[in-house]
Short mmCIF file of C-alpha atoms in Angstrom, two decimals:
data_model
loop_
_atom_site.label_atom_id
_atom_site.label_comp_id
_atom_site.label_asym_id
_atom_site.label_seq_id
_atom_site.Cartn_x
_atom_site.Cartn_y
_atom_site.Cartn_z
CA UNK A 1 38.52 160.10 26.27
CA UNK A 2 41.19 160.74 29.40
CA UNK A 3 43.65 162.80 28.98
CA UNK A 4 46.82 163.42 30.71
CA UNK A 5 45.26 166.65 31.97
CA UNK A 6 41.98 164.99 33.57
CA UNK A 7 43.60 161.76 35.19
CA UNK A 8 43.77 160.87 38.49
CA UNK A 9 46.02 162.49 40.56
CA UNK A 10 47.55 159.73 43.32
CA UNK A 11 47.41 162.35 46.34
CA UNK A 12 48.42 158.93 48.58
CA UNK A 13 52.26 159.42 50.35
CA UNK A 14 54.46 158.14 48.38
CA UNK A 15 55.52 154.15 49.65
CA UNK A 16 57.85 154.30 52.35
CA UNK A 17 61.29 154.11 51.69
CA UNK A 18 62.08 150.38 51.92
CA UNK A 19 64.52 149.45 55.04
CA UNK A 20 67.73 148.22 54.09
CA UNK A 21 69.11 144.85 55.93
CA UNK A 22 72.21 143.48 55.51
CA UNK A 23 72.75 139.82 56.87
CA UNK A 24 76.03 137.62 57.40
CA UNK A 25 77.00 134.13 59.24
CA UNK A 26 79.98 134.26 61.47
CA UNK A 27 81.09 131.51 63.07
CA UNK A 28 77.82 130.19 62.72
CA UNK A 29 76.63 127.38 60.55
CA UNK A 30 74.16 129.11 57.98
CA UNK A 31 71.42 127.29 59.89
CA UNK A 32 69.84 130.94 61.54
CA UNK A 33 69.94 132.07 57.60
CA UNK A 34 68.08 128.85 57.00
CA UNK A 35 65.19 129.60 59.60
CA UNK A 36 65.23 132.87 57.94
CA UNK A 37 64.16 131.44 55.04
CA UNK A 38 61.70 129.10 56.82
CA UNK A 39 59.32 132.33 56.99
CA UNK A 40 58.46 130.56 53.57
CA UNK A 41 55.76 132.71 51.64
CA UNK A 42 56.10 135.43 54.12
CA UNK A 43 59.73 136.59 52.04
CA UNK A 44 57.48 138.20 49.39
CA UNK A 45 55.47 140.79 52.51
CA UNK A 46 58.97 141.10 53.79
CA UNK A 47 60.72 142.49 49.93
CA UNK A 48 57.66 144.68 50.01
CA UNK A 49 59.82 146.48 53.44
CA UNK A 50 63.04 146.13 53.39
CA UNK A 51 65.82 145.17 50.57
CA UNK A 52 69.12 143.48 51.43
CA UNK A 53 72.20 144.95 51.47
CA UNK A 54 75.54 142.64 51.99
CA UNK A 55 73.88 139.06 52.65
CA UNK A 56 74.17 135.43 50.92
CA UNK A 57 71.22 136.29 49.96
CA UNK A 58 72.30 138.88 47.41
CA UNK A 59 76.42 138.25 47.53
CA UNK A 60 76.99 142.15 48.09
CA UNK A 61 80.04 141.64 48.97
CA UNK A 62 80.78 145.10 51.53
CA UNK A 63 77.80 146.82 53.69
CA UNK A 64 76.50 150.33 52.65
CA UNK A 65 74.06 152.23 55.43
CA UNK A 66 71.54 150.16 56.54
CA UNK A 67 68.93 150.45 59.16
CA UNK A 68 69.27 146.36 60.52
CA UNK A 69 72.03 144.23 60.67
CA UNK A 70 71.63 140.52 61.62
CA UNK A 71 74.47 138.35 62.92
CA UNK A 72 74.52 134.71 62.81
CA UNK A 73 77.46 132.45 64.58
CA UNK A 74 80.16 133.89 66.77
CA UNK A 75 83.79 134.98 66.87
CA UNK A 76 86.10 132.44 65.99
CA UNK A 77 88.85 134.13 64.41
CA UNK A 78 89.97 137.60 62.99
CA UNK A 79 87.72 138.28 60.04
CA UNK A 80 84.84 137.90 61.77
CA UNK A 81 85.75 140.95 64.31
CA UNK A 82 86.21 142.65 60.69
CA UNK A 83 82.81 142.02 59.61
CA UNK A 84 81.27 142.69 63.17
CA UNK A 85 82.70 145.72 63.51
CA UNK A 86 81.59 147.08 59.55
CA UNK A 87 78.48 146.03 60.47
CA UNK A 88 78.30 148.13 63.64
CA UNK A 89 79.41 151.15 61.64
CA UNK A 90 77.37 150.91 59.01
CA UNK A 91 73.98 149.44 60.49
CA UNK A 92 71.42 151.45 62.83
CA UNK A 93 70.66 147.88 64.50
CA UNK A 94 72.43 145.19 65.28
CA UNK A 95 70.52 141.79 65.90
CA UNK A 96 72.01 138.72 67.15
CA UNK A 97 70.66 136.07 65.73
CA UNK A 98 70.30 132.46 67.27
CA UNK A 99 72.54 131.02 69.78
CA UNK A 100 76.38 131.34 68.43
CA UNK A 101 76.37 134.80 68.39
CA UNK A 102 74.55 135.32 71.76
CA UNK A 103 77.06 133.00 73.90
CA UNK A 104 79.22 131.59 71.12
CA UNK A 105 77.39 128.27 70.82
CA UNK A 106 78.75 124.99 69.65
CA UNK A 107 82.01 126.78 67.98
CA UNK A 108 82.60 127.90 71.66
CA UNK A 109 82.93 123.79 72.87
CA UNK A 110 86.59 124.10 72.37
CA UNK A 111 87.32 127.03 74.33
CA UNK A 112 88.33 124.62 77.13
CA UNK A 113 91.06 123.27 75.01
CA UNK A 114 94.13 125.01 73.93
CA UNK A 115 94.34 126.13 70.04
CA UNK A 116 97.68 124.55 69.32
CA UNK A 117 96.61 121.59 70.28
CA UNK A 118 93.48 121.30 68.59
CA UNK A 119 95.27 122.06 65.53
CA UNK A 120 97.84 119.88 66.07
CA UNK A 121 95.72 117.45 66.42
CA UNK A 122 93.10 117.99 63.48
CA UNK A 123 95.68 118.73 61.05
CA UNK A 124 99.27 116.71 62.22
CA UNK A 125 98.03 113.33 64.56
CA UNK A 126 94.75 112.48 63.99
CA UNK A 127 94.79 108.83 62.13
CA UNK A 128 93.80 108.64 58.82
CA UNK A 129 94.41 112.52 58.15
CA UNK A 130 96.97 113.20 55.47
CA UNK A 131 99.08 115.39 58.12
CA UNK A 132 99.93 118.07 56.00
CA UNK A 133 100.70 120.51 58.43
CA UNK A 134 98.71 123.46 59.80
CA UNK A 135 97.35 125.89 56.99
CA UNK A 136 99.34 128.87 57.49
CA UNK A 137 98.50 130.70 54.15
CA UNK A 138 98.37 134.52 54.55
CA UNK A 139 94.96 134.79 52.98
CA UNK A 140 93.67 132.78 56.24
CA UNK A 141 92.17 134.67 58.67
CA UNK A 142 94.08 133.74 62.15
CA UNK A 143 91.65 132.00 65.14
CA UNK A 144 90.93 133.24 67.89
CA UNK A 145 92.36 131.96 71.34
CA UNK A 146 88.86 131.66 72.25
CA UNK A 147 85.01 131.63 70.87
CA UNK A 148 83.06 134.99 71.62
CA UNK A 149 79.89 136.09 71.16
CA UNK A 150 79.18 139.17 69.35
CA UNK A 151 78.44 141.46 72.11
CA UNK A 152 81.80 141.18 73.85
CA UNK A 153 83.16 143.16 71.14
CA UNK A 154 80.50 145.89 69.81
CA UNK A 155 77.12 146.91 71.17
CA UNK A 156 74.01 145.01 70.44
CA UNK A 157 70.13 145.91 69.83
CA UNK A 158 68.62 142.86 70.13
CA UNK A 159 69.25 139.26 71.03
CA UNK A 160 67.26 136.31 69.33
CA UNK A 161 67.93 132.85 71.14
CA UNK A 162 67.75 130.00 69.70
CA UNK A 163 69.46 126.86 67.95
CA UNK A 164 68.14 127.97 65.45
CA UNK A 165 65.27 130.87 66.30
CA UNK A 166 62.44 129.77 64.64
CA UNK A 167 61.16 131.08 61.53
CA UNK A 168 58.07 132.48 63.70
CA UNK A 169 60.42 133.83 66.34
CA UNK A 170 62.62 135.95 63.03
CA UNK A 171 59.29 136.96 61.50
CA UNK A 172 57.51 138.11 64.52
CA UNK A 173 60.81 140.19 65.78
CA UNK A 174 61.30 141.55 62.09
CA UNK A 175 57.38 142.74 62.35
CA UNK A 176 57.80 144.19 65.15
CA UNK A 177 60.82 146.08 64.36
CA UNK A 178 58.97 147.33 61.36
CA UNK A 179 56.22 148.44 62.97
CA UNK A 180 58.20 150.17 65.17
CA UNK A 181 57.45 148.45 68.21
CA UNK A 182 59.82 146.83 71.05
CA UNK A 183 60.04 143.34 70.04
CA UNK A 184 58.44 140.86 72.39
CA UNK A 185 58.54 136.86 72.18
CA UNK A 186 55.45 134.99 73.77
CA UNK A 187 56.15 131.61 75.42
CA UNK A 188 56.80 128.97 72.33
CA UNK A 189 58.62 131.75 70.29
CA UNK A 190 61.54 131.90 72.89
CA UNK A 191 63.95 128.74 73.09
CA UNK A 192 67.55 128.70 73.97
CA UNK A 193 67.86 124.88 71.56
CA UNK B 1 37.32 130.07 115.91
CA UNK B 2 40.61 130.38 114.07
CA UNK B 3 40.37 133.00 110.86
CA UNK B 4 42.68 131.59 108.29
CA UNK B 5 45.31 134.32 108.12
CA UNK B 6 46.62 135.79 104.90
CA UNK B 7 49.02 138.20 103.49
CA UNK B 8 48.96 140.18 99.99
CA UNK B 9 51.34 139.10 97.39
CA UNK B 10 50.94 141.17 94.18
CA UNK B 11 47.88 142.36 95.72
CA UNK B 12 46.36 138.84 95.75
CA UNK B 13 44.92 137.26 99.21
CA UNK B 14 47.05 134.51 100.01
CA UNK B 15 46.20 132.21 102.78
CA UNK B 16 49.08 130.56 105.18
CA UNK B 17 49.57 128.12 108.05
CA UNK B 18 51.69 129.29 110.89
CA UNK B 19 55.14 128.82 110.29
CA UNK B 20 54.87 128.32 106.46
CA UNK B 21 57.24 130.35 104.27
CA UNK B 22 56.13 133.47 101.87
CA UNK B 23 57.36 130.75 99.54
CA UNK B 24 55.45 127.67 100.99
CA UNK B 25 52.41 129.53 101.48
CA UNK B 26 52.60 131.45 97.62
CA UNK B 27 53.46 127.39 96.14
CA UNK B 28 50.48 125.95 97.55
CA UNK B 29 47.84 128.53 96.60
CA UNK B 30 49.60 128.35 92.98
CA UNK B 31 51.17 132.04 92.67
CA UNK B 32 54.61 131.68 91.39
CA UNK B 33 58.02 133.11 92.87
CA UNK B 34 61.05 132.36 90.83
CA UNK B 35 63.04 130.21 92.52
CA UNK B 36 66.37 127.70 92.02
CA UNK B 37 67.58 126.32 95.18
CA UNK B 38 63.88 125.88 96.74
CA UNK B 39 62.39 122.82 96.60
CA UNK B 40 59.05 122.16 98.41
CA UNK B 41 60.77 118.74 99.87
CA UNK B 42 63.28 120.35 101.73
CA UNK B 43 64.19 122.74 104.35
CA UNK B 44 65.01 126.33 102.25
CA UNK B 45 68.88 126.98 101.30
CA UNK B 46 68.11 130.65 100.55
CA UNK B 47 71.30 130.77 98.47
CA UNK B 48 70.24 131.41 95.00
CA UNK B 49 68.38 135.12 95.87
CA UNK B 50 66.29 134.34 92.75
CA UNK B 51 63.16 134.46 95.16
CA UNK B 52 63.92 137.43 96.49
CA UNK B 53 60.44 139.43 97.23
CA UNK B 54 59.81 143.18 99.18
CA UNK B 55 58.49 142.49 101.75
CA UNK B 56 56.62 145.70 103.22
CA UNK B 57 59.18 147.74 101.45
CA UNK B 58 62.41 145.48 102.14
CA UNK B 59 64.04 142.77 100.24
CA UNK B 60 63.89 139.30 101.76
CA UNK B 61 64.34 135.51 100.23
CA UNK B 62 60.84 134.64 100.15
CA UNK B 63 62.21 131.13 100.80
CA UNK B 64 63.49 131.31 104.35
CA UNK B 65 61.02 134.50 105.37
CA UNK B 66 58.08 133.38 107.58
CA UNK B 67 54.66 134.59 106.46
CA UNK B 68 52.68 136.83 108.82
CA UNK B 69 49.17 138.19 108.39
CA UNK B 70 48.72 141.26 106.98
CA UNK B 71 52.06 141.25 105.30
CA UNK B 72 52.34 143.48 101.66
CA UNK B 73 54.50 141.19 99.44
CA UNK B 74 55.92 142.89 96.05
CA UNK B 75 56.51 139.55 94.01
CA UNK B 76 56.91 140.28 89.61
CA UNK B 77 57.21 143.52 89.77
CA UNK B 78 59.68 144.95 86.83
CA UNK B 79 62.23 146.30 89.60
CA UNK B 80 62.52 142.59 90.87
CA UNK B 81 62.40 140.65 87.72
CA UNK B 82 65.14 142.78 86.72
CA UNK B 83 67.52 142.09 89.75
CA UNK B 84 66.44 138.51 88.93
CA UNK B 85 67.44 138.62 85.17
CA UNK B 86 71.07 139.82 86.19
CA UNK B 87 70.74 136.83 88.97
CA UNK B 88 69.93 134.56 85.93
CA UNK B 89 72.50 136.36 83.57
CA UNK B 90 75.39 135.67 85.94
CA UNK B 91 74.93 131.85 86.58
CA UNK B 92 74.88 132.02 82.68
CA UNK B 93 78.34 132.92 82.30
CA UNK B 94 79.81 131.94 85.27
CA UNK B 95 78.91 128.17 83.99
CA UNK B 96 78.75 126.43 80.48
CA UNK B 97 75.27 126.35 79.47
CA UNK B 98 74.87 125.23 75.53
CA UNK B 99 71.11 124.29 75.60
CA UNK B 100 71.28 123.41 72.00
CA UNK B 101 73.53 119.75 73.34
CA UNK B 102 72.09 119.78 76.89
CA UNK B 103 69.74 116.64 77.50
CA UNK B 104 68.18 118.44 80.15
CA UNK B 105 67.09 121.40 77.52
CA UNK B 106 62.80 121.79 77.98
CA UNK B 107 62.88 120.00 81.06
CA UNK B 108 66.01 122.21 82.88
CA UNK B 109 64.73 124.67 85.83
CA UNK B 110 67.22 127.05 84.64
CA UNK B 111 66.04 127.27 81.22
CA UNK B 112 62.85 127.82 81.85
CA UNK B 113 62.99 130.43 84.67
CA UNK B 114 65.45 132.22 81.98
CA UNK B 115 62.31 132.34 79.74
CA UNK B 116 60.03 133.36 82.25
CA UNK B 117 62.01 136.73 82.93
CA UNK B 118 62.46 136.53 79.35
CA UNK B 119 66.13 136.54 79.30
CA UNK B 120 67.31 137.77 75.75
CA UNK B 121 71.19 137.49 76.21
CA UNK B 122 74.03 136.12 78.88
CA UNK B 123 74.61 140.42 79.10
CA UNK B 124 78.15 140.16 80.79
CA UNK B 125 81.24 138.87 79.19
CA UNK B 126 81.44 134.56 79.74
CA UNK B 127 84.07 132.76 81.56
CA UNK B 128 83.99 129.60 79.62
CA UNK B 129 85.32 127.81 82.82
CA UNK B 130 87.30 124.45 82.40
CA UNK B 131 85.13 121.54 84.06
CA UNK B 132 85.94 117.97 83.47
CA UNK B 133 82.57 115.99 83.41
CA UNK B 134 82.80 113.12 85.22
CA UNK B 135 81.65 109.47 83.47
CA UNK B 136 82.88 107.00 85.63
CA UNK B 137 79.67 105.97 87.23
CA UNK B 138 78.25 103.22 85.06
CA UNK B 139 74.73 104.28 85.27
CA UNK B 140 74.91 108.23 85.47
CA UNK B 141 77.20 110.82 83.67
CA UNK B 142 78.18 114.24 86.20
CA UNK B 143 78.18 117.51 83.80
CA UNK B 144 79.51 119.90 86.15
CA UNK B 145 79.40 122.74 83.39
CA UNK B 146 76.01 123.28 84.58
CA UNK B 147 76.06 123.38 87.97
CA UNK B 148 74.11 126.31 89.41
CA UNK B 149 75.32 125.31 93.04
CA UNK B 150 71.44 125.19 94.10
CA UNK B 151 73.07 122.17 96.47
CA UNK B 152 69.51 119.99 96.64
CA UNK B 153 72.07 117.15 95.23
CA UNK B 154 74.04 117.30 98.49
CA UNK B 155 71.24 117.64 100.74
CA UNK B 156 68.91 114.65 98.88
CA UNK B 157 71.50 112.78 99.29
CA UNK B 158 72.17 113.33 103.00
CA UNK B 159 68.43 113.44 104.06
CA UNK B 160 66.68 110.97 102.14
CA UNK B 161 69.28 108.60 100.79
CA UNK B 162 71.84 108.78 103.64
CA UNK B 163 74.72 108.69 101.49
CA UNK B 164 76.48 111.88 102.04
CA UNK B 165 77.52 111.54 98.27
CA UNK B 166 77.76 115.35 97.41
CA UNK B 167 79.36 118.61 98.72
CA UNK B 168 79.59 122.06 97.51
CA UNK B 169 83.43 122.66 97.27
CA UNK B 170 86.85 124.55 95.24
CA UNK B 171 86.90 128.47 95.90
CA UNK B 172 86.45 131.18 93.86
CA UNK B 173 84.02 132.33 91.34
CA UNK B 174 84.89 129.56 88.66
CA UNK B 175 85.91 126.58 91.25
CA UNK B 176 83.16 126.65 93.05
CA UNK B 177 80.87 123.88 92.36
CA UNK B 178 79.51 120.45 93.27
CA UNK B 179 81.62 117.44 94.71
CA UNK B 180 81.82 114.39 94.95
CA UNK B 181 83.09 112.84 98.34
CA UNK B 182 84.94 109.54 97.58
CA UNK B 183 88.76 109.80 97.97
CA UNK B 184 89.14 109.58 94.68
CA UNK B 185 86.45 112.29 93.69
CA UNK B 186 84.52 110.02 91.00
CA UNK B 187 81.24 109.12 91.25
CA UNK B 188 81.97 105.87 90.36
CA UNK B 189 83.52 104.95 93.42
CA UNK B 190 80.95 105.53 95.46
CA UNK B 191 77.69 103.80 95.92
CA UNK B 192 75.28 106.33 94.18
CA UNK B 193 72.35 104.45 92.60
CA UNK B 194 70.02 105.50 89.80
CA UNK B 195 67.32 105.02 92.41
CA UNK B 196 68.92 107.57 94.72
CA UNK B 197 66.14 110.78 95.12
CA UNK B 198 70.15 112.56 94.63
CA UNK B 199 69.82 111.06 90.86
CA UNK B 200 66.28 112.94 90.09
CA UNK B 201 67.06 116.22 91.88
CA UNK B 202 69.07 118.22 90.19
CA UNK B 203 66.92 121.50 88.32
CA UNK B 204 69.57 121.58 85.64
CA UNK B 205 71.65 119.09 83.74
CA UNK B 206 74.64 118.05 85.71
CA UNK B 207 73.18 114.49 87.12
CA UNK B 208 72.11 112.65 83.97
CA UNK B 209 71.03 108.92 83.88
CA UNK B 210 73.40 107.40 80.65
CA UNK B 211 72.09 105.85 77.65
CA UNK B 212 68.77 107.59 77.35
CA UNK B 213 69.07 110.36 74.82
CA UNK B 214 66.69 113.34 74.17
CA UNK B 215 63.82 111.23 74.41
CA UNK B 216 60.90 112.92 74.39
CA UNK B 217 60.38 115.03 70.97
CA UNK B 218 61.18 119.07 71.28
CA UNK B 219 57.44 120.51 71.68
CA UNK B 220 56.76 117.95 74.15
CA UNK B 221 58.82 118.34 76.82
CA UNK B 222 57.47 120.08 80.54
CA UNK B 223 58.26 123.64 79.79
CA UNK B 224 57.47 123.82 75.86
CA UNK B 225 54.06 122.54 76.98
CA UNK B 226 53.70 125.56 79.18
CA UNK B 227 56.02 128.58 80.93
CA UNK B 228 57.12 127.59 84.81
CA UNK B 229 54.83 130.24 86.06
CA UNK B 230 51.78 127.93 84.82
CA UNK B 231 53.08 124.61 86.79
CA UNK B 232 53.50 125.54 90.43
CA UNK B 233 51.23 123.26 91.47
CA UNK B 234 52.72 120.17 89.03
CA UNK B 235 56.54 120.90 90.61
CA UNK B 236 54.61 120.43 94.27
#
């Protein structure tokens, strides 16, 4: 018969504590977030490490400490300096994930063309639009003059390239980051598309 | 008897003809400098600095330096590859390089020397310069975005095609780039052919034949089969 006095005693560390990541998309277009995903069964090693903080993943709405931040997309208009920037204050890491947020990517096309204008013409002369005017409700966050990437506003760990990274590239930087070791991309893991 | 001659590069024996280039000589045994404006067709431009090497303790464009016997050649060391990283940085944001709508991506010189020194991020702050691209040729589109100003354009098509189609030209950091000399400045009104060697020069995607669209499959295309350091002999 065991007894509480004669049982095993677990003399094994206790688990580490779990990492916590937070994740958003910028002016990006989720696509990063769905490479992320793309790690397919892998998600379930990953929970066992780290738990999510603010993410679409979870819809945490506001970032707590965490040790990694990931950024998808760019810098397209005022809230998403806002959300960089709590992110740098309240992650360890910042990662730059995929190719918006590491030269401002496709968002960044019109920074050859002046705002007005492309306003003007998305919302008042294109044909066929209903030309209601441009939005100019205070709950809209204003655009930027021009597309940024993240690092021209806050300082960043890591870059990830890619259009999107792929799901090998994410899990073998996340590993390595884990494990506590630099992060390193072999050829076929690194692509700028 | 005449002793082939060789110098070290990296500590490997390389052999060399008088009058070849470090470059020449390091390209034909298969050792790989990184290199833009060098191509093994033409005389060297030495302008892109991307091959610079130490040579014996000083820094030289491997490109333009003659080889001599007995010469000690520091080629991918980490203190180079980092002065060529910043190279590669710069011409990132000096120009308008979005790989992910680029036709050129997995085929584009560039690119692939980017992954080579494994070039994580642009680093500086972009310019996002204006640049028109130019479409009025019926057979070729002109992306000037991505000009690198590597100039083999201009100087294929004054050597082998004898058209005299291209110059480098505008001033300043964000003007500077490639030309093109009809009065008008469109391609279209000059006589630039498809056929031209000018049309299949370029490392990066500014000269682009029209209507043929990422054709081959991503995972198939030169540099996703293997890095640019493993086909130095295949660019010869």
């Amino acid at each position: 018969m065991t007894t509480a006095m004669n049982a095993p005693v677990n003399l094994a560390a206790p688990p580490p504590r779990k990492l916590r990541v937070a994740t958003t998309s910028l002016a990006g277009c989720f696509g990063c977030h769905m490479s992320l995903l793309d790690i397919d069964e892998r998600i379930l090693t990953l929970l066992d490490l780290v738990e999510f903080d603010r993410s679409p993943i979870t819809d945490i709405k506001h970032c707590g400490p965490c040790d990694l931040g990931i950024i998808e997309g760019g810098l397209c208009n005022a809230e998403n300096v806002h959300v960089l920037r709590e992110f740098r204050n309240h992650c360890k890491i910042i990662l730059a994930l995929g190719a918006c947020a590491i030269n401002g990517g496709l968002p960044a096309q019109r920074n050859h063309l002046d705002l007005r204008d492309v306003l003007e013409e998305v919302y008042q002369t294109e044909v066929g639009l209903s030309h209601g005017g441009i939005p100019n409700d205070p709950e809209l966050p204003l655009p930027l003059n021009k597309v940024h990437p993240i690092h021209e506003v806050v300082k960043v760990d890591y870059f990830l390239p890619g259009c999107p990274p792929p799901a090998d590239a994410i899990w073998k930087l996340l590993t390595d980051l884990l494990a506590g070791r630099t992060p390193t991309l072999g050829h076929g893991l690194m692509h700028y598309d | 008897m005449n002793e082939t001659q060789t110098f070290q590069l990296d500590g490997e024996d390389i052999p060399f003809a008088p009058g070849q280039s470090i470059m020449q000589a390091a390209t034909a045994h298969g050792a790989y400098i990184p290199h833009l404006c060098w191509h093994p067709d033409f005389a060297a431009h030495g302008s892109c600095k991307l091959c610079t090497v130490k040579v014996n303790g000083r820094f030289g464009s491997s490109c333009t330096m003659a080889a001599q016997a007995g010469m000690s050649v520091e080629n991918r060391t980490a203190e180079l590859d980092d002065k060529r990283r910043t190279l590669l940085q710069m011409l990132f944001v000096e120009g308008n390089h979005f790989c992910p709508s680029c036709e050129k991506s997995g085929n584009c010189a560039l690119q692939a020397t980017a992954y080579e020194l494994k070039m994580m991020s642009p680093h500086f702050d972009m310019f996002y310069p204006d640049r028109p691209v130019d479409a009025s040729h019926p057979d070729v589109l002109l992306d000037f975005n991505r000009c690198i100003m590597c100039s083999l354009c201009v100087t294929a098509s004054a050597e082998v095609d004898g058209k005299n189609i291209f110059y480098m030209g505008g001033r300043g950091l964000l003007g500077r780039r490639v030309h093109v000399s009809s009065e008008s400045g469109r391609l279209g009104d000059t006589n630039f052919a498809l056929s031209d060697r000018a049309a299949s020069i370029c490392p990066v995607g500014v000269i682009l034949p029209k209507r043929r669209g990422f054709a081959v499959p991503i995972g198939e295309r030169k540099y996703d089969k293997a890095p640019i350091s493993a086909q130095v002999k295949e660019r010869v």
